[in-house]
Every structure is written in C-alpha cells, then in structure tokens.
PDB file of C-alpha atoms in Angstrom:
ATOM      1  CA  UNK A   1      11.397  13.654   7.422  1.00 82.00           C
ATOM      2  CA  UNK A   2       9.862  12.965   3.972  1.00 94.00           C
ATOM      3  CA  UNK A   3       6.619  11.382   2.853  1.00 97.00           C
ATOM      4  CA  UNK A   4       5.243   9.705  -0.207  1.00 98.00           C
ATOM      5  CA  UNK A   5       1.647  10.738  -0.753  1.00 98.00           C
ATOM      6  CA  UNK A   6      -0.951   9.627  -3.304  1.00 98.00           C
ATOM      7  CA  UNK A   7      -4.660  10.182  -3.815  1.00 98.00           C
ATOM      8  CA  UNK A   8      -6.702   7.700  -5.853  1.00 98.00           C
ATOM      9  CA  UNK A   9     -10.505   7.694  -6.489  1.00 97.00           C
ATOM     10  CA  UNK A  10     -11.904   4.169  -6.776  1.00 97.00           C
ATOM     11  CA  UNK A  11     -15.486   3.670  -8.056  1.00 96.00           C
ATOM     12  CA  UNK A  12     -16.518   1.000  -5.506  1.00 96.00           C
ATOM     13  CA  UNK A  13     -17.878   1.159  -1.944  1.00 95.00           C
ATOM     14  CA  UNK A  14     -15.432   1.854   0.863  1.00 96.00           C
ATOM     15  CA  UNK A  15     -16.049  -1.630   2.307  1.00 97.00           C
ATOM     16  CA  UNK A  16     -14.575  -3.254  -0.833  1.00 97.00           C
ATOM     17  CA  UNK A  17     -11.516  -1.011  -0.850  1.00 98.00           C
ATOM     18  CA  UNK A  18     -11.028  -1.663   2.916  1.00 98.00           C
ATOM     19  CA  UNK A  19     -11.158  -5.449   2.293  1.00 98.00           C
ATOM     20  CA  UNK A  20      -8.407  -5.113  -0.380  1.00 98.00           C
ATOM     21  CA  UNK A  21      -6.226  -3.336   2.113  1.00 98.00           C
ATOM     22  CA  UNK A  22      -6.988  -5.193   5.320  1.00 98.00           C
ATOM     23  CA  UNK A  23      -6.908  -8.916   4.324  1.00 97.00           C
ATOM     24  CA  UNK A  24      -4.122 -11.147   3.119  1.00 96.00           C
ATOM     25  CA  UNK A  25      -6.196 -12.127   0.067  1.00 96.00           C
ATOM     26  CA  UNK A  26      -6.970  -8.548  -0.756  1.00 97.00           C
ATOM     27  CA  UNK A  27      -3.286  -7.479  -0.450  1.00 97.00           C
ATOM     28  CA  UNK A  28      -2.253 -10.424  -2.647  1.00 97.00           C
ATOM     29  CA  UNK A  29      -4.595  -9.269  -5.367  1.00 96.00           C
ATOM     30  CA  UNK A  30      -2.879  -5.894  -5.849  1.00 97.00           C
ATOM     31  CA  UNK A  31       0.558  -5.734  -4.171  1.00 97.00           C
ATOM     32  CA  UNK A  32       2.334  -9.101  -4.097  1.00 97.00           C
ATOM     33  CA  UNK A  33       0.878 -12.583  -4.459  1.00 96.00           C
ATOM     34  CA  UNK A  34       3.065 -13.838  -1.592  1.00 97.00           C
ATOM     35  CA  UNK A  35       1.823 -12.529   1.763  1.00 97.00           C
ATOM     36  CA  UNK A  36       2.110 -14.240   5.131  1.00 97.00           C
ATOM     37  CA  UNK A  37       0.961 -13.390   8.621  1.00 97.00           C
ATOM     38  CA  UNK A  38      -2.131 -11.843  10.163  1.00 96.00           C
ATOM     39  CA  UNK A  39      -3.765  -8.595   9.160  1.00 96.00           C
ATOM     40  CA  UNK A  40      -5.083  -7.764  12.636  1.00 96.00           C
ATOM     41  CA  UNK A  41      -3.742  -4.944  14.895  1.00 97.00           C
ATOM     42  CA  UNK A  42      -0.688  -6.092  16.866  1.00 97.00           C
ATOM     43  CA  UNK A  43       0.139  -8.736  14.306  1.00 98.00           C
ATOM     44  CA  UNK A  44       2.629  -8.661  11.461  1.00 98.00           C
ATOM     45  CA  UNK A  45       2.379  -9.129   7.704  1.00 98.00           C
ATOM     46  CA  UNK A  46       5.299 -10.395   5.673  1.00 98.00           C
ATOM     47  CA  UNK A  47       5.524  -9.401   2.025  1.00 98.00           C
ATOM     48  CA  UNK A  48       7.713 -11.333  -0.435  1.00 97.00           C
ATOM     49  CA  UNK A  49       8.840 -10.109  -3.850  1.00 95.00           C
ATOM     50  CA  UNK A  50      10.663 -13.096  -5.343  1.00 93.00           C
ATOM     51  CA  UNK A  51      13.174 -13.717  -2.571  1.00 93.00           C
ATOM     52  CA  UNK A  52      13.213 -16.370   0.214  1.00 94.00           C
ATOM     53  CA  UNK A  53      13.217 -13.618   2.882  1.00 95.00           C
ATOM     54  CA  UNK A  54      10.447 -11.111   3.182  1.00 96.00           C
ATOM     55  CA  UNK A  55      11.114  -7.833   1.415  1.00 95.00           C
ATOM     56  CA  UNK A  56       9.014  -6.017   3.985  1.00 97.00           C
ATOM     57  CA  UNK A  57       7.582  -6.897   7.414  1.00 98.00           C
ATOM     58  CA  UNK A  58       4.776  -4.618   8.605  1.00 98.00           C
ATOM     59  CA  UNK A  59       3.332  -4.445  12.061  1.00 98.00           C
ATOM     60  CA  UNK A  60      -0.414  -3.774  11.784  1.00 98.00           C
ATOM     61  CA  UNK A  61      -1.059  -0.739  13.877  1.00 98.00           C
ATOM     62  CA  UNK A  62      -4.744   0.034  13.099  1.00 98.00           C
ATOM     63  CA  UNK A  63      -7.588  -1.336  11.065  1.00 97.00           C
ATOM     64  CA  UNK A  64     -10.622   0.918  11.506  1.00 97.00           C
ATOM     65  CA  UNK A  65     -13.276  -0.837   9.374  1.00 96.00           C
ATOM     66  CA  UNK A  66     -13.964   0.939   6.066  1.00 95.00           C
ATOM     67  CA  UNK A  67     -11.831   3.907   7.083  1.00 97.00           C
ATOM     68  CA  UNK A  68      -8.178   3.245   7.867  1.00 98.00           C
ATOM     69  CA  UNK A  69      -5.391   0.746   7.646  1.00 98.00           C
ATOM     70  CA  UNK A  70      -2.047   1.651   9.205  1.00 98.00           C
ATOM     71  CA  UNK A  71       1.231  -0.226   9.407  1.00 98.00           C
ATOM     72  CA  UNK A  72       4.720   0.377  10.751  1.00 98.00           C
ATOM     73  CA  UNK A  73       7.633  -1.176   8.889  1.00 98.00           C
ATOM     74  CA  UNK A  74       9.649  -3.302  11.311  1.00 98.00           C
ATOM     75  CA  UNK A  75      11.945  -5.115   8.864  1.00 98.00           C
ATOM     76  CA  UNK A  76      12.935  -4.676   5.209  1.00 95.00           C
ATOM     77  CA  UNK A  77      15.006  -2.130   3.293  1.00 95.00           C
ATOM     78  CA  UNK A  78      16.952   0.144   5.688  1.00 96.00           C
ATOM     79  CA  UNK A  79      15.135   3.178   4.288  1.00 96.00           C
ATOM     80  CA  UNK A  80      11.709   1.554   5.131  1.00 97.00           C
ATOM     81  CA  UNK A  81      12.386   0.441   8.726  1.00 98.00           C
ATOM     82  CA  UNK A  82      10.564   2.765  11.120  1.00 97.00           C
ATOM     83  CA  UNK A  83       8.405   4.288   8.360  1.00 98.00           C
ATOM     84  CA  UNK A  84       4.644   4.396   8.628  1.00 98.00           C
ATOM     85  CA  UNK A  85       2.168   3.325   5.884  1.00 98.00           C
ATOM     86  CA  UNK A  86      -1.367   4.730   6.085  1.00 98.00           C
ATOM     87  CA  UNK A  87      -4.325   4.043   3.838  1.00 98.00           C
ATOM     88  CA  UNK A  88      -7.166   6.489   4.673  1.00 98.00           C
ATOM     89  CA  UNK A  89     -10.584   5.978   3.053  1.00 98.00           C
ATOM     90  CA  UNK A  90     -13.427   8.494   2.675  1.00 96.00           C
ATOM     91  CA  UNK A  91     -16.289   9.147   0.328  1.00 93.00           C
ATOM     92  CA  UNK A  92     -15.811  11.634  -2.521  1.00 89.00           C
ATOM     93  CA  UNK A  93     -16.621  15.210  -1.498  1.00 81.00           C
ATOM     94  CA  UNK A  94     -18.527  15.659  -4.762  1.00 79.00           C
ATOM     95  CA  UNK A  95     -22.080  14.456  -4.237  1.00 74.00           C
ATOM     96  CA  UNK A  96     -22.446  13.616  -7.913  1.00 74.00           C
ATOM     97  CA  UNK A  97     -19.433  11.250  -7.837  1.00 74.00           C
ATOM     98  CA  UNK A  98     -19.760   7.848  -6.282  1.00 88.00           C
ATOM     99  CA  UNK A  99     -16.233   6.881  -5.434  1.00 95.00           C
ATOM    100  CA  UNK A 100     -14.074   6.013  -2.485  1.00 97.00           C
ATOM    101  CA  UNK A 101     -11.068   8.358  -2.050  1.00 97.00           C
ATOM    102  CA  UNK A 102      -7.948   6.519  -0.968  1.00 98.00           C
ATOM    103  CA  UNK A 103      -5.357   8.831   0.646  1.00 98.00           C
ATOM    104  CA  UNK A 104      -2.080   6.904   0.901  1.00 98.00           C
ATOM    105  CA  UNK A 105       0.939   8.046   2.873  1.00 98.00           C
ATOM    106  CA  UNK A 106       4.270   6.205   3.227  1.00 98.00           C
ATOM    107  CA  UNK A 107       5.712   8.539   5.821  1.00 98.00           C
ATOM    108  CA  UNK A 108       8.550   9.288   8.175  1.00 97.00           C
ATOM    109  CA  UNK A 109      11.382   8.496   5.741  1.00 97.00           C
ATOM    110  CA  UNK A 110      14.603   9.754   7.371  1.00 95.00           C
ATOM    111  CA  UNK A 111      15.561  11.495   4.064  1.00 94.00           C
ATOM    112  CA  UNK A 112      14.551  11.782   0.442  1.00 95.00           C
ATOM    113  CA  UNK A 113      16.700   9.277  -1.388  1.00 94.00           C
ATOM    114  CA  UNK A 114      16.713   7.874  -4.951  1.00 94.00           C
ATOM    115  CA  UNK A 115      15.163   4.735  -3.450  1.00 94.00           C
ATOM    116  CA  UNK A 116      12.271   6.868  -2.125  1.00 96.00           C
ATOM    117  CA  UNK A 117      11.718   8.196  -5.643  1.00 95.00           C
ATOM    118  CA  UNK A 118      11.625   4.615  -6.959  1.00 95.00           C
ATOM    119  CA  UNK A 119       9.186   3.570  -4.231  1.00 96.00           C
ATOM    120  CA  UNK A 120       6.930   6.511  -4.941  1.00 97.00           C
ATOM    121  CA  UNK A 121       6.549   5.477  -8.545  1.00 96.00           C
ATOM    122  CA  UNK A 122       6.003   1.823  -7.548  1.00 96.00           C
ATOM    123  CA  UNK A 123       3.323   2.801  -4.962  1.00 97.00           C
ATOM    124  CA  UNK A 124       1.521   4.831  -7.570  1.00 97.00           C
ATOM    125  CA  UNK A 125       1.709   1.922  -9.972  1.00 96.00           C
ATOM    126  CA  UNK A 126       0.385  -0.578  -7.475  1.00 97.00           C
ATOM    127  CA  UNK A 127      -2.386   1.770  -6.174  1.00 98.00           C
ATOM    128  CA  UNK A 128      -3.563   2.296  -9.777  1.00 97.00           C
ATOM    129  CA  UNK A 129      -3.508  -1.450 -10.077  1.00 97.00           C
ATOM    130  CA  UNK A 130      -5.701  -1.682  -6.933  1.00 98.00           C
ATOM    131  CA  UNK A 131      -8.082   0.720  -8.600  1.00 98.00           C
ATOM    132  CA  UNK A 132      -8.139  -1.186 -11.834  1.00 97.00           C
ATOM    133  CA  UNK A 133      -8.671  -4.606 -10.163  1.00 96.00           C
ATOM    134  CA  UNK A 134     -11.503  -3.334  -8.003  1.00 97.00           C
ATOM    135  CA  UNK A 135     -13.222  -1.636 -10.967  1.00 97.00           C
ATOM    136  CA  UNK A 136     -13.102  -4.816 -13.090  1.00 95.00           C
ATOM    137  CA  UNK A 137      -9.700  -4.533 -14.709  1.00 94.00           C
ATOM    138  CA  UNK A 138      -6.574  -6.681 -14.423  1.00 90.00           C
ATOM    139  CA  UNK A 139      -4.389  -6.917 -11.344  1.00 87.00           C
ATOM    140  CA  UNK A 140      -0.758  -5.886 -11.564  1.00 91.00           C
ATOM    141  CA  UNK A 141       0.383  -7.597  -8.331  1.00 95.00           C
ATOM    142  CA  UNK A 142       3.978  -8.872  -8.198  1.00 95.00           C
ATOM    143  CA  UNK A 143       5.180 -10.877 -10.098  1.00 95.00           C
ATOM    144  CA  UNK A 144       2.879  -9.529 -12.823  1.00 93.00           C
ATOM    145  CA  UNK A 145       3.919  -5.905 -12.311  1.00 93.00           C
ATOM    146  CA  UNK A 146       5.760  -3.911 -14.969  1.00 91.00           C
ATOM    147  CA  UNK A 147       9.400  -3.104 -14.166  1.00 90.00           C
ATOM    148  CA  UNK A 148       9.803   0.689 -14.061  1.00 89.00           C
ATOM    149  CA  UNK A 149      13.625   0.664 -14.204  1.00 85.00           C
ATOM    150  CA  UNK A 150      16.642  -1.503 -13.693  1.00 83.00           C
ATOM    151  CA  UNK A 151      16.451  -0.777  -9.935  1.00 70.00           C
ATOM    152  CA  UNK A 152      14.705  -4.116  -9.345  1.00 60.00           C
TER     153      UNK A 152
END
C-alpha cells in the first residue's frame, strides 16, 4: 500500500481550517466549486470537475470538530476507490508560531502509479490554495486551478 502525505502550516485558528474541510461551502472554496451531498458522518459528498458525473464520491467517516476530517472514496477513479483521505489538524509545536498544522494523508493506494504521482502534485497544489485562501489570498479551486500537465 502507498500513501500521499503533505504537511501545511496555516496561519489561522483550527476552527477556520476545520470549517474549510468539513462544509460544502468550505470545500468549494479550495478544491472544486461543484460539491453536492452532506458533510456529516455516514453521508456522502460528490465532487465534480467539469463532467456530468462526479469525479469522486466520498463517504464521510469522521468529523471531529477542529481536529479531524476523514473520508473513504466509494466511487471515482479506480485507483481512488477504497482509499482513505484524512485531514488532521493540530496547533504548531513551536510556541512562538501561531499556526494550524494540517497533516493530510490520501492513503491505502493499492500501488504507486503515475496517476498517484499526478494526484500528489494536485493535492499539494490545492492544499497550498487552501492555505492561501484562508490567509487572505486567492482561491485556486477548480475550475480556476492551474493545469500541471496534459493529464487532465
């Protein structure tokens, strides 16, 4: 099994980062503008990236306020189905730094593929867009994201 992992420090309170990860409006601000469903445990979220069918359907597994959002992919690209997506939030360990640390894992890939490499880059891009938008910069949510290759 293989995992994608990223760490991003965001200079806003954990509650704001959690809201961006755990609500449809928050997710639409940084990942894709087209989100359907409910963001509560046991429900599903459908994410659209310019196609009539959802590009990913996530079962919401956990939303521990201000600390964790966890999903399991139940439909989408074959490589994604069955993977887990976890957003862990914690305060910076440095007392002089006021930031929320986001530890992201897109885990349980069956194997490391070229698509996984592509997704790792896109996750990093979108997570940095989340940071920018929460800290007062511009959002990069689809369809305003930058293409990283001809992959799509």
